[in-house]
Structure formats: structure tokens, C-alpha cells
PDB file of N, CA and C in Angstrom:
ATOM      1  N   MET M 263      52.202  81.202-194.561  1.00  0.00           N
ATOM      2  CA  MET M 263      51.357  82.324-195.478  1.00  0.00           C
ATOM      3  C   MET M 263      50.265  82.779-195.282  1.00  0.00           C
ATOM      4  N   ILE M 264      50.375  84.675-195.858  1.00  0.00           N
ATOM      5  CA  ILE M 264      49.117  84.732-195.148  1.00  0.00           C
ATOM      6  C   ILE M 264      48.408  85.139-197.040  1.00  0.00           C
ATOM      7  N   ARG M 265      47.214  84.954-196.838  1.00  0.00           N
ATOM      8  CA  ARG M 265      46.881  85.093-198.357  1.00  0.00           C
ATOM      9  C   ARG M 265      45.885  86.238-197.989  1.00  0.00           C
ATOM     10  N   LEU M 266      45.635  87.308-199.003  1.00  0.00           N
ATOM     11  CA  LEU M 266      44.541  88.244-199.137  1.00  0.00           C
ATOM     12  C   LEU M 266      43.761  88.640-200.455  1.00  0.00           C
ATOM     13  N   ASN M 267      42.890  88.449-199.930  1.00  0.00           N
ATOM     14  CA  ASN M 267      41.799  89.142-201.449  1.00  0.00           C
ATOM     15  C   ASN M 267      40.892  90.403-200.736  1.00  0.00           C
ATOM     16  N   CYS M 268      40.836  91.056-201.966  1.00  0.00           N
ATOM     17  CA  CYS M 268      40.465  92.525-201.759  1.00  0.00           C
ATOM     18  C   CYS M 268      39.624  92.116-202.930  1.00  0.00           C
ATOM     19  N   PHE M 269      38.539  92.297-202.460  1.00  0.00           N
ATOM     20  CA  PHE M 269      37.627  92.956-203.728  1.00  0.00           C
ATOM     21  C   PHE M 269      36.791  94.351-203.532  1.00  0.00           C
ATOM     22  N   ILE M 270      37.343  94.656-205.364  1.00  0.00           N
ATOM     23  CA  ILE M 270      36.924  96.096-204.894  1.00  0.00           C
ATOM     24  C   ILE M 270      35.862  96.247-206.012  1.00  0.00           C
ATOM     25  N   LYS M 271      34.632  96.951-205.847  1.00  0.00           N
ATOM     26  CA  LYS M 271      33.654  97.526-206.585  1.00  0.00           C
ATOM     27  C   LYS M 271      33.427  98.869-206.743  1.00  0.00           C
ATOM     28  N   VAL M 272      33.178  99.186-208.430  1.00  0.00           N
ATOM     29  CA  VAL M 272      34.035 100.356-208.670  1.00  0.00           C
ATOM     30  C   VAL M 272      32.470 100.720-209.922  1.00  0.00           C
ATOM     31  N   THR M 273      32.015 102.027-209.666  1.00  0.00           N
ATOM     32  CA  THR M 273      31.344 102.293-210.790  1.00  0.00           C
ATOM     33  C   THR M 273      32.028 103.183-212.723  1.00  0.00           C
ATOM     34  N   GLU M 274      31.581 103.043-213.691  1.00  0.00           N
ATOM     35  CA  GLU M 274      32.137 102.839-214.648  1.00  0.00           C
ATOM     36  C   GLU M 274      33.108 104.101-214.416  1.00  0.00           C
ATOM     37  N   GLU M 275      32.011 105.510-214.024  1.00  0.00           N
ATOM     38  CA  GLU M 275      33.675 106.929-214.114  1.00  0.00           C
ATOM     39  C   GLU M 275      34.733 106.006-213.402  1.00  0.00           C
ATOM     40  N   ASN M 276      34.899 105.673-212.524  1.00  0.00           N
ATOM     41  CA  ASN M 276      36.379 105.363-211.697  1.00  0.00           C
ATOM     42  C   ASN M 276      36.962 104.445-211.920  1.00  0.00           C
ATOM     43  N   ARG M 277      36.100 103.357-212.843  1.00  0.00           N
ATOM     44  CA  ARG M 277      37.184 101.838-213.176  1.00  0.00           C
ATOM     45  C   ARG M 277      38.457 101.955-214.130  1.00  0.00           C
ATOM     46  N   THR M 278      38.506 103.305-214.412  1.00  0.00           N
ATOM     47  CA  THR M 278      39.941 103.581-214.553  1.00  0.00           C
ATOM     48  C   THR M 278      41.188 104.069-214.173  1.00  0.00           C
ATOM     49  N   ALA M 279      40.503 105.196-213.481  1.00  0.00           N
ATOM     50  CA  ALA M 279      41.214 105.151-212.154  1.00  0.00           C
ATOM     51  C   ALA M 279      42.088 104.199-211.417  1.00  0.00           C
ATOM     52  N   VAL M 280      40.723 103.621-210.370  1.00  0.00           N
ATOM     53  CA  VAL M 280      40.710 102.374-209.306  1.00  0.00           C
ATOM     54  C   VAL M 280      41.757 101.195-210.109  1.00  0.00           C
ATOM     55  N   LEU M 281      41.335 101.293-211.633  1.00  0.00           N
ATOM     56  CA  LEU M 281      42.318  99.147-212.147  1.00  0.00           C
ATOM     57  C   LEU M 281      43.863 100.009-212.447  1.00  0.00           C
ATOM     58  N   GLU M 282      44.457 101.320-212.087  1.00  0.00           N
ATOM     59  CA  GLU M 282      45.295 102.811-212.172  1.00  0.00           C
ATOM     60  C   GLU M 282      46.291 102.032-211.367  1.00  0.00           C
ATOM     61  N   ALA M 283      46.282 102.291-209.985  1.00  0.00           N
ATOM     62  CA  ALA M 283      46.257 102.587-208.890  1.00  0.00           C
ATOM     63  C   ALA M 283      45.571 101.322-209.312  1.00  0.00           C
ATOM     64  N   ALA M 284      45.173 100.338-208.892  1.00  0.00           N
ATOM     65  CA  ALA M 284      45.822  99.197-208.327  1.00  0.00           C
ATOM     66  C   ALA M 284      46.898  98.134-209.014  1.00  0.00           C
ATOM     67  N   LYS M 285      46.557  98.175-210.261  1.00  0.00           N
ATOM     68  CA  LYS M 285      48.080  97.976-211.324  1.00  0.00           C
ATOM     69  C   LYS M 285      49.394  98.307-210.754  1.00  0.00           C
ATOM     70  N   THR M 286      49.755 100.046-210.157  1.00  0.00           N
ATOM     71  CA  THR M 286      49.978 100.322-209.629  1.00  0.00           C
ATOM     72  C   THR M 286      51.582  99.563-208.065  1.00  0.00           C
ATOM     73  N   LEU M 287      50.167  99.907-207.472  1.00  0.00           N
ATOM     74  CA  LEU M 287      50.278  98.598-206.330  1.00  0.00           C
ATOM     75  C   LEU M 287      50.715  97.498-206.662  1.00  0.00           C
ATOM     76  N   THR M 288      50.026  96.886-207.284  1.00  0.00           N
ATOM     77  CA  THR M 288      50.710  95.132-208.040  1.00  0.00           C
ATOM     78  C   THR M 288      52.166  95.652-208.101  1.00  0.00           C
ATOM     79  N   ALA M 289      52.433  96.418-208.953  1.00  0.00           N
ATOM     80  CA  ALA M 289      53.923  96.273-209.561  1.00  0.00           C
ATOM     81  C   ALA M 289      54.850  97.124-208.457  1.00  0.00           C
ATOM     82  N   ALA M 290      54.603  97.592-207.379  1.00  0.00           N
ATOM     83  CA  ALA M 290      56.207  98.138-206.171  1.00  0.00           C
ATOM     84  C   ALA M 290      55.316  96.423-205.623  1.00  0.00           C
ATOM     85  N   SER M 291      54.698  96.145-205.440  1.00  0.00           N
ATOM     86  CA  SER M 291      54.308  95.152-204.078  1.00  0.00           C
ATOM     87  C   SER M 291      54.749  93.661-204.480  1.00  0.00           C
ATOM     88  N   LEU M 292      55.136  93.440-205.957  1.00  0.00           N
ATOM     89  CA  LEU M 292      56.328  92.427-206.597  1.00  0.00           C
ATOM     90  C   LEU M 292      57.656  92.451-206.265  1.00  0.00           C
ATOM     91  N   GLN M 293      57.836  93.899-206.047  1.00  0.00           N
ATOM     92  CA  GLN M 293      59.187  93.989-205.912  1.00  0.00           C
ATOM     93  C   GLN M 293      59.845  93.970-204.519  1.00  0.00           C
ATOM     94  N   GLN M 294      58.522  94.263-202.890  1.00  0.00           N
ATOM     95  CA  GLN M 294      58.823  94.419-201.562  1.00  0.00           C
ATOM     96  C   GLN M 294      59.466  92.108-201.393  1.00  0.00           C
ATOM     97  N   GLU M 295      60.423  92.976-200.550  1.00  0.00           N
ATOM     98  CA  GLU M 295      60.801  91.679-199.322  1.00  0.00           C
ATOM     99  C   GLU M 295      59.322  91.197-198.829  1.00  0.00           C
ATOM    100  N   GLY M 296      59.691  89.781-198.910  1.00  0.00           N
ATOM    101  CA  GLY M 296      58.341  88.410-198.272  1.00  0.00           C
ATOM    102  C   GLY M 296      57.019  89.008-199.811  1.00  0.00           C
ATOM    103  N   CYS M 297      57.341  89.485-200.693  1.00  0.00           N
ATOM    104  CA  CYS M 297      55.914  89.230-200.982  1.00  0.00           C
ATOM    105  C   CYS M 297      55.774  87.679-202.277  1.00  0.00           C
ATOM    106  N   ILE M 298      55.122  86.972-201.929  1.00  0.00           N
ATOM    107  CA  ILE M 298      54.932  85.955-203.015  1.00  0.00           C
ATOM    108  C   ILE M 298      54.312  85.934-203.791  1.00  0.00           C
ATOM    109  N   ALA M 299      53.401  86.302-204.137  1.00  0.00           N
ATOM    110  CA  ALA M 299      52.517  86.499-205.072  1.00  0.00           C
ATOM    111  C   ALA M 299      52.023  88.074-205.148  1.00  0.00           C
ATOM    112  N   TYR M 300      50.873  88.616-205.801  1.00  0.00           N
ATOM    113  CA  TYR M 300      50.607  89.450-205.830  1.00  0.00           C
ATOM    114  C   TYR M 300      49.239  90.585-208.107  1.00  0.00           C
ATOM    115  N   ASP M 301      48.511  90.191-207.709  1.00  0.00           N
ATOM    116  CA  ASP M 301      47.893  90.251-208.917  1.00  0.00           C
ATOM    117  C   ASP M 301      46.147  91.434-208.875  1.00  0.00           C
ATOM    118  N   VAL M 302      45.950  91.948-210.005  1.00  0.00           N
ATOM    119  CA  VAL M 302      44.727  91.913-210.365  1.00  0.00           C
ATOM    120  C   VAL M 302      43.997  91.553-210.842  1.00  0.00           C
ATOM    121  N   PHE M 303      42.454  91.186-210.467  1.00  0.00           N
ATOM    122  CA  PHE M 303      42.154  90.867-212.065  1.00  0.00           C
ATOM    123  C   PHE M 303      40.509  91.126-212.281  1.00  0.00           C
ATOM    124  N   GLU M 304      39.883  90.787-213.385  1.00  0.00           N
ATOM    125  CA  GLU M 304      38.639  92.077-213.875  1.00  0.00           C
ATOM    126  C   GLU M 304      38.159  91.509-213.655  1.00  0.00           C
ATOM    127  N   SER M 305      37.071  91.236-213.871  1.00  0.00           N
ATOM    128  CA  SER M 305      35.377  90.173-213.396  1.00  0.00           C
ATOM    129  C   SER M 305      35.375  89.505-214.570  1.00  0.00           C
ATOM    130  N   ALA M 306      35.589  88.980-215.221  1.00  0.00           N
ATOM    131  CA  ALA M 306      34.383  88.231-216.554  1.00  0.00           C
ATOM    132  C   ALA M 306      32.817  88.066-216.417  1.00  0.00           C
ATOM    133  N   THR M 307      32.745  88.100-215.544  1.00  0.00           N
ATOM    134  CA  THR M 307      31.081  88.815-215.430  1.00  0.00           C
ATOM    135  C   THR M 307      30.290  89.601-215.207  1.00  0.00           C
ATOM    136  N   ARG M 308      31.903  90.743-214.418  1.00  0.00           N
ATOM    137  CA  ARG M 308      30.895  91.764-213.212  1.00  0.00           C
ATOM    138  C   ARG M 308      32.207  93.071-213.637  1.00  0.00           C
ATOM    139  N   HIS M 309      31.485  93.898-214.676  1.00  0.00           N
ATOM    140  CA  HIS M 309      31.939  95.231-214.827  1.00  0.00           C
ATOM    141  C   HIS M 309      32.679  96.145-214.132  1.00  0.00           C
ATOM    142  N   ASP M 310      32.554  95.917-213.227  1.00  0.00           N
ATOM    143  CA  ASP M 310      31.830  96.080-211.674  1.00  0.00           C
ATOM    144  C   ASP M 310      33.081  95.799-210.363  1.00  0.00           C
ATOM    145  N   VAL M 311      33.299  94.907-211.109  1.00  0.00           N
ATOM    146  CA  VAL M 311      34.050  93.996-209.656  1.00  0.00           C
ATOM    147  C   VAL M 311      36.226  94.397-210.104  1.00  0.00           C
ATOM    148  N   LEU M 312      36.883  94.304-209.099  1.00  0.00           N
ATOM    149  CA  LEU M 312      38.166  94.373-209.622  1.00  0.00           C
ATOM    150  C   LEU M 312      38.608  93.347-207.637  1.00  0.00           C
ATOM    151  N   MET M 313      39.312  92.023-207.711  1.00  0.00           N
ATOM    152  CA  MET M 313      39.962  92.288-207.014  1.00  0.00           C
ATOM    153  C   MET M 313      41.340  91.879-207.376  1.00  0.00           C
ATOM    154  N   ILE M 314      42.490  92.106-205.966  1.00  0.00           N
ATOM    155  CA  ILE M 314      43.496  91.892-205.606  1.00  0.00           C
ATOM    156  C   ILE M 314      43.983  90.548-204.805  1.00  0.00           C
ATOM    157  N   CYS M 315      44.995  89.952-205.700  1.00  0.00           N
ATOM    158  CA  CYS M 315      44.739  88.739-204.740  1.00  0.00           C
ATOM    159  C   CYS M 315      46.290  89.307-204.901  1.00  0.00           C
ATOM    160  N   GLU M 316      47.031  88.276-202.833  1.00  0.00           N
ATOM    161  CA  GLU M 316      48.178  89.386-202.437  1.00  0.00           C
ATOM    162  C   GLU M 316      48.093  87.774-201.637  1.00  0.00           C
ATOM    163  N   THR M 317      49.541  87.696-201.433  1.00  0.00           N
ATOM    164  CA  THR M 317      50.242  86.227-200.683  1.00  0.00           C
ATOM    165  C   THR M 317      51.987  86.679-199.986  1.00  0.00           C
ATOM    166  N   TRP M 318      51.534  86.426-199.050  1.00  0.00           N
ATOM    167  CA  TRP M 318      52.844  87.162-198.461  1.00  0.00           C
ATOM    168  C   TRP M 318      53.341  86.525-197.112  1.00  0.00           C
ATOM    169  N   ARG M 319      54.777  86.589-197.366  1.00  0.00           N
ATOM    170  CA  ARG M 319      55.384  85.145-196.685  1.00  0.00           C
ATOM    171  C   ARG M 319      55.217  84.840-194.983  1.00  0.00           C
ATOM    172  N   ASP M 320      54.888  85.870-194.556  1.00  0.00           N
ATOM    173  CA  ASP M 320      54.145  86.387-193.288  1.00  0.00           C
ATOM    174  C   ASP M 320      54.168  87.129-192.805  1.00  0.00           C
ATOM    175  N   GLN M 321      53.796  87.535-191.713  1.00  0.00           N
ATOM    176  CA  GLN M 321      52.401  88.426-190.752  1.00  0.00           C
ATOM    177  C   GLN M 321      54.138  90.333-190.790  1.00  0.00           C
ATOM    178  N   ALA M 322      55.085  89.494-190.190  1.00  0.00           N
ATOM    179  CA  ALA M 322      56.108  90.619-190.503  1.00  0.00           C
ATOM    180  C   ALA M 322      56.667  91.463-192.273  1.00  0.00           C
ATOM    181  N   ALA M 323      56.359  90.670-193.413  1.00  0.00           N
ATOM    182  CA  ALA M 323      56.266  90.696-194.865  1.00  0.00           C
ATOM    183  C   ALA M 323      55.357  91.457-194.617  1.00  0.00           C
ATOM    184  N   LEU M 324      53.809  91.326-194.347  1.00  0.00           N
ATOM    185  CA  LEU M 324      51.910  91.787-194.501  1.00  0.00           C
ATOM    186  C   LEU M 324      52.119  93.821-193.649  1.00  0.00           C
ATOM    187  N   GLU M 325      53.010  93.047-192.948  1.00  0.00           N
ATOM    188  CA  GLU M 325      53.160  94.817-191.874  1.00  0.00           C
ATOM    189  C   GLU M 325      53.572  96.467-192.501  1.00  0.00           C
ATOM    190  N   ALA M 326      55.356  95.405-192.571  1.00  0.00           N
ATOM    191  CA  ALA M 326      55.905  96.084-194.181  1.00  0.00           C
ATOM    192  C   ALA M 326      55.368  96.995-195.074  1.00  0.00           C
ATOM    193  N   HIS M 327      54.203  96.001-195.556  1.00  0.00           N
ATOM    194  CA  HIS M 327      53.786  96.538-197.406  1.00  0.00           C
ATOM    195  C   HIS M 327      52.687  97.377-196.472  1.00  0.00           C
ATOM    196  N   SER M 328      51.937  97.099-195.598  1.00  0.00           N
ATOM    197  CA  SER M 328      50.520  97.631-195.338  1.00  0.00           C
ATOM    198  C   SER M 328      51.373  99.456-195.314  1.00  0.00           C
ATOM    199  N   SER M 329      52.471  99.508-194.224  1.00  0.00           N
ATOM    200  CA  SER M 329      53.262 100.787-193.887  1.00  0.00           C
ATOM    201  C   SER M 329      54.163 101.096-195.288  1.00  0.00           C
ATOM    202  N   SER M 330      54.021 100.840-196.341  1.00  0.00           N
ATOM    203  CA  SER M 330      54.409 101.396-197.375  1.00  0.00           C
ATOM    204  C   SER M 330      54.091 102.847-197.925  1.00  0.00           C
ATOM    205  N   GLN M 331      54.789 103.416-198.856  1.00  0.00           N
ATOM    206  CA  GLN M 331      54.482 105.039-199.016  1.00  0.00           C
ATOM    207  C   GLN M 331      53.103 104.236-200.491  1.00  0.00           C
ATOM    208  N   VAL M 332      54.047 103.712-200.732  1.00  0.00           N
ATOM    209  CA  VAL M 332      52.727 103.270-201.722  1.00  0.00           C
ATOM    210  C   VAL M 332      51.933 102.474-202.100  1.00  0.00           C
ATOM    211  N   PHE M 333      51.690 101.874-200.792  1.00  0.00           N
ATOM    212  CA  PHE M 333      50.004 100.994-200.231  1.00  0.00           C
ATOM    213  C   PHE M 333      49.433 102.129-199.755  1.00  0.00           C
ATOM    214  N   LEU M 334      49.839 103.119-199.060  1.00  0.00           N
ATOM    215  CA  LEU M 334      49.121 104.128-198.415  1.00  0.00           C
ATOM    216  C   LEU M 334      48.686 104.793-199.261  1.00  0.00           C
ATOM    217  N   ASP M 335      49.503 105.021-200.292  1.00  0.00           N
ATOM    218  CA  ASP M 335      49.228 106.485-201.412  1.00  0.00           C
ATOM    219  C   ASP M 335      48.007 105.653-202.577  1.00  0.00           C
ATOM    220  N   GLN M 336      47.999 104.126-203.359  1.00  0.00           N
ATOM    221  CA  GLN M 336      47.461 104.013-204.024  1.00  0.00           C
ATOM    222  C   GLN M 336      45.844 103.118-203.580  1.00  0.00           C
ATOM    223  N   VAL M 337      46.121 103.009-202.022  1.00  0.00           N
ATOM    224  CA  VAL M 337      45.056 102.332-201.114  1.00  0.00           C
ATOM    225  C   VAL M 337      44.108 103.646-200.692  1.00  0.00           C
ATOM    226  N   LYS M 338      44.092 104.489-200.981  1.00  0.00           N
ATOM    227  CA  LYS M 338      43.152 105.716-200.275  1.00  0.00           C
ATOM    228  C   LYS M 338      43.081 106.502-201.640  1.00  0.00           C
ATOM    229  N   ILE M 339      44.022 105.801-202.968  1.00  0.00           N
ATOM    230  CA  ILE M 339      42.715 106.547-204.123  1.00  0.00           C
ATOM    231  C   ILE M 339      41.850 105.533-204.523  1.00  0.00           C
ATOM    232  N   MET M 340      42.331 104.297-204.383  1.00  0.00           N
ATOM    233  CA  MET M 340      41.237 102.849-204.565  1.00  0.00           C
ATOM    234  C   MET M 340      39.836 103.706-203.743  1.00  0.00           C
ATOM    235  N   GLN M 341      39.364 103.629-202.506  1.00  0.00           N
ATOM    236  CA  GLN M 341      39.027 103.932-201.204  1.00  0.00           C
ATOM    237  C   GLN M 341      38.495 105.504-201.265  1.00  0.00           C
ATOM    238  N   ASP M 342      38.965 106.198-202.036  1.00  0.00           N
ATOM    239  CA  ASP M 342      38.540 106.995-202.180  1.00  0.00           C
ATOM    240  C   ASP M 342      36.944 107.038-203.915  1.00  0.00           C
ATOM    241  N   LEU M 343      37.178 106.598-204.655  1.00  0.00           N
ATOM    242  CA  LEU M 343      36.414 105.426-205.740  1.00  0.00           C
ATOM    243  C   LEU M 343      35.586 104.502-206.130  1.00  0.00           C
ATOM    244  N   ALA M 344      36.468 104.039-204.615  1.00  0.00           N
ATOM    245  CA  ALA M 344      35.469 102.213-205.394  1.00  0.00           C
ATOM    246  C   ALA M 344      34.965 101.677-203.454  1.00  0.00           C
ATOM    247  N   GLN M 345      34.091 101.028-203.135  1.00  0.00           N
ATOM    248  CA  GLN M 345      34.492  99.937-202.126  1.00  0.00           C
ATOM    249  C   GLN M 345      35.082  99.144-202.113  1.00  0.00           C
ATOM    250  N   MET M 346      35.632  98.893-200.562  1.00  0.00           N
ATOM    251  CA  MET M 346      36.310  97.413-201.082  1.00  0.00           C
ATOM    252  C   MET M 346      36.180  97.063-199.618  1.00  0.00           C
ATOM    253  N   LYS M 347      36.094  95.818-199.805  1.00  0.00           N
ATOM    254  CA  LYS M 347      36.352  94.464-198.706  1.00  0.00           C
ATOM    255  C   LYS M 347      37.271  93.746-198.942  1.00  0.00           C
ATOM    256  N   LEU M 348      38.094  92.896-197.438  1.00  0.00           N
ATOM    257  CA  LEU M 348      39.446  92.863-197.632  1.00  0.00           C
ATOM    258  C   LEU M 348      39.129  91.699-197.158  1.00  0.00           C
ATOM    259  N   GLU M 349      39.464  90.042-197.137  1.00  0.00           N
ATOM    260  CA  GLU M 349      39.307  88.834-196.690  1.00  0.00           C
ATOM    261  C   GLU M 349      41.018  88.462-196.847  1.00  0.00           C
ATOM    262  N   SER M 350      41.391  88.069-195.360  1.00  0.00           N
ATOM    263  CA  SER M 350      42.474  87.321-195.197  1.00  0.00           C
ATOM    264  C   SER M 350      42.606  86.253-194.527  1.00  0.00           C
ATOM    265  N   PHE M 351      43.461  85.327-194.703  1.00  0.00           N
ATOM    266  CA  PHE M 351      43.460  83.858-194.028  1.00  0.00           C
ATOM    267  C   PHE M 351      45.378  82.818-193.941  1.00  0.00           C
ATOM    268  N   PRO M 352      45.089  82.271-193.107  1.00  0.00           N
ATOM    269  CA  PRO M 352      46.545  81.692-193.684  1.00  0.00           C
ATOM    270  C   PRO M 352      46.325  80.919-194.867  1.00  0.00           C
ATOM    271  N   PHE M 353      48.085  80.564-195.389  1.00  0.00           N
ATOM    272  CA  PHE M 353      47.783  79.792-196.996  1.00  0.00           C
ATOM    273  C   PHE M 353      49.223  79.113-196.890  1.00  0.00           C
ATOM    274  N   ASN M 354      48.745  76.992-196.786  1.00  0.00           N
ATOM    275  CA  ASN M 354      49.432  76.374-196.955  1.00  0.00           C
ATOM    276  C   ASN M 354      49.907  76.131-198.724  1.00  0.00           C
ATOM    277  N   LYS M 355      50.864  76.023-198.888  1.00  0.00           N
ATOM    278  CA  LYS M 355      51.469  75.288-200.333  1.00  0.00           C
ATOM    279  C   LYS M 355      50.573  74.458-200.462  1.00  0.00           C
TER     280      LYS M 355
END
């Protein structure tokens, strides 16, 4: 399995739009083949930080996700409005 943590730093004025894009992406991703888990989190201590945590069955499922139209559309919104940092690592139960 593959785990991705995407940290999102967002200004107050863009927070609602970025959070909505992240929620849209989360809902669609959960329906995709090979998605084990996908969620968006809001920091309890920093209002300017969000995180998307996702787990994929394998590289093929992650690649299909990354090329899906919903991914491309919603990530573009988030990239235009916030700073994003991605961490990826193998994950075993």
C-alpha cells in the first residue's frame, strides 16, 4: 500500500474554497478503485493548515487517481489558492 500526506497551508480568505475542493476530491476519491482510505483534516492548533491523508492499494491505483479529471480539477483549485507539500511512503497494515 502507499500512503500520501498532503499538507496544505492556506490564507483565511481562501480557506473555504480550498476546504470545499478538498472535500470534493475526498468524496470522489473514496469511490475510485484501489482507494483504501482518503480524508481531509483541519488542524486543531493552526487555522491555516489542512491535511489530506490517503492510502492506495498500489501504484497503479494511485496513478489512475492522479490522472482522473476530478483530481486534476480539484488539485488545480487548491494549488492556485494555497501552498501544498506532499509526503509519500510505503504503508503496511
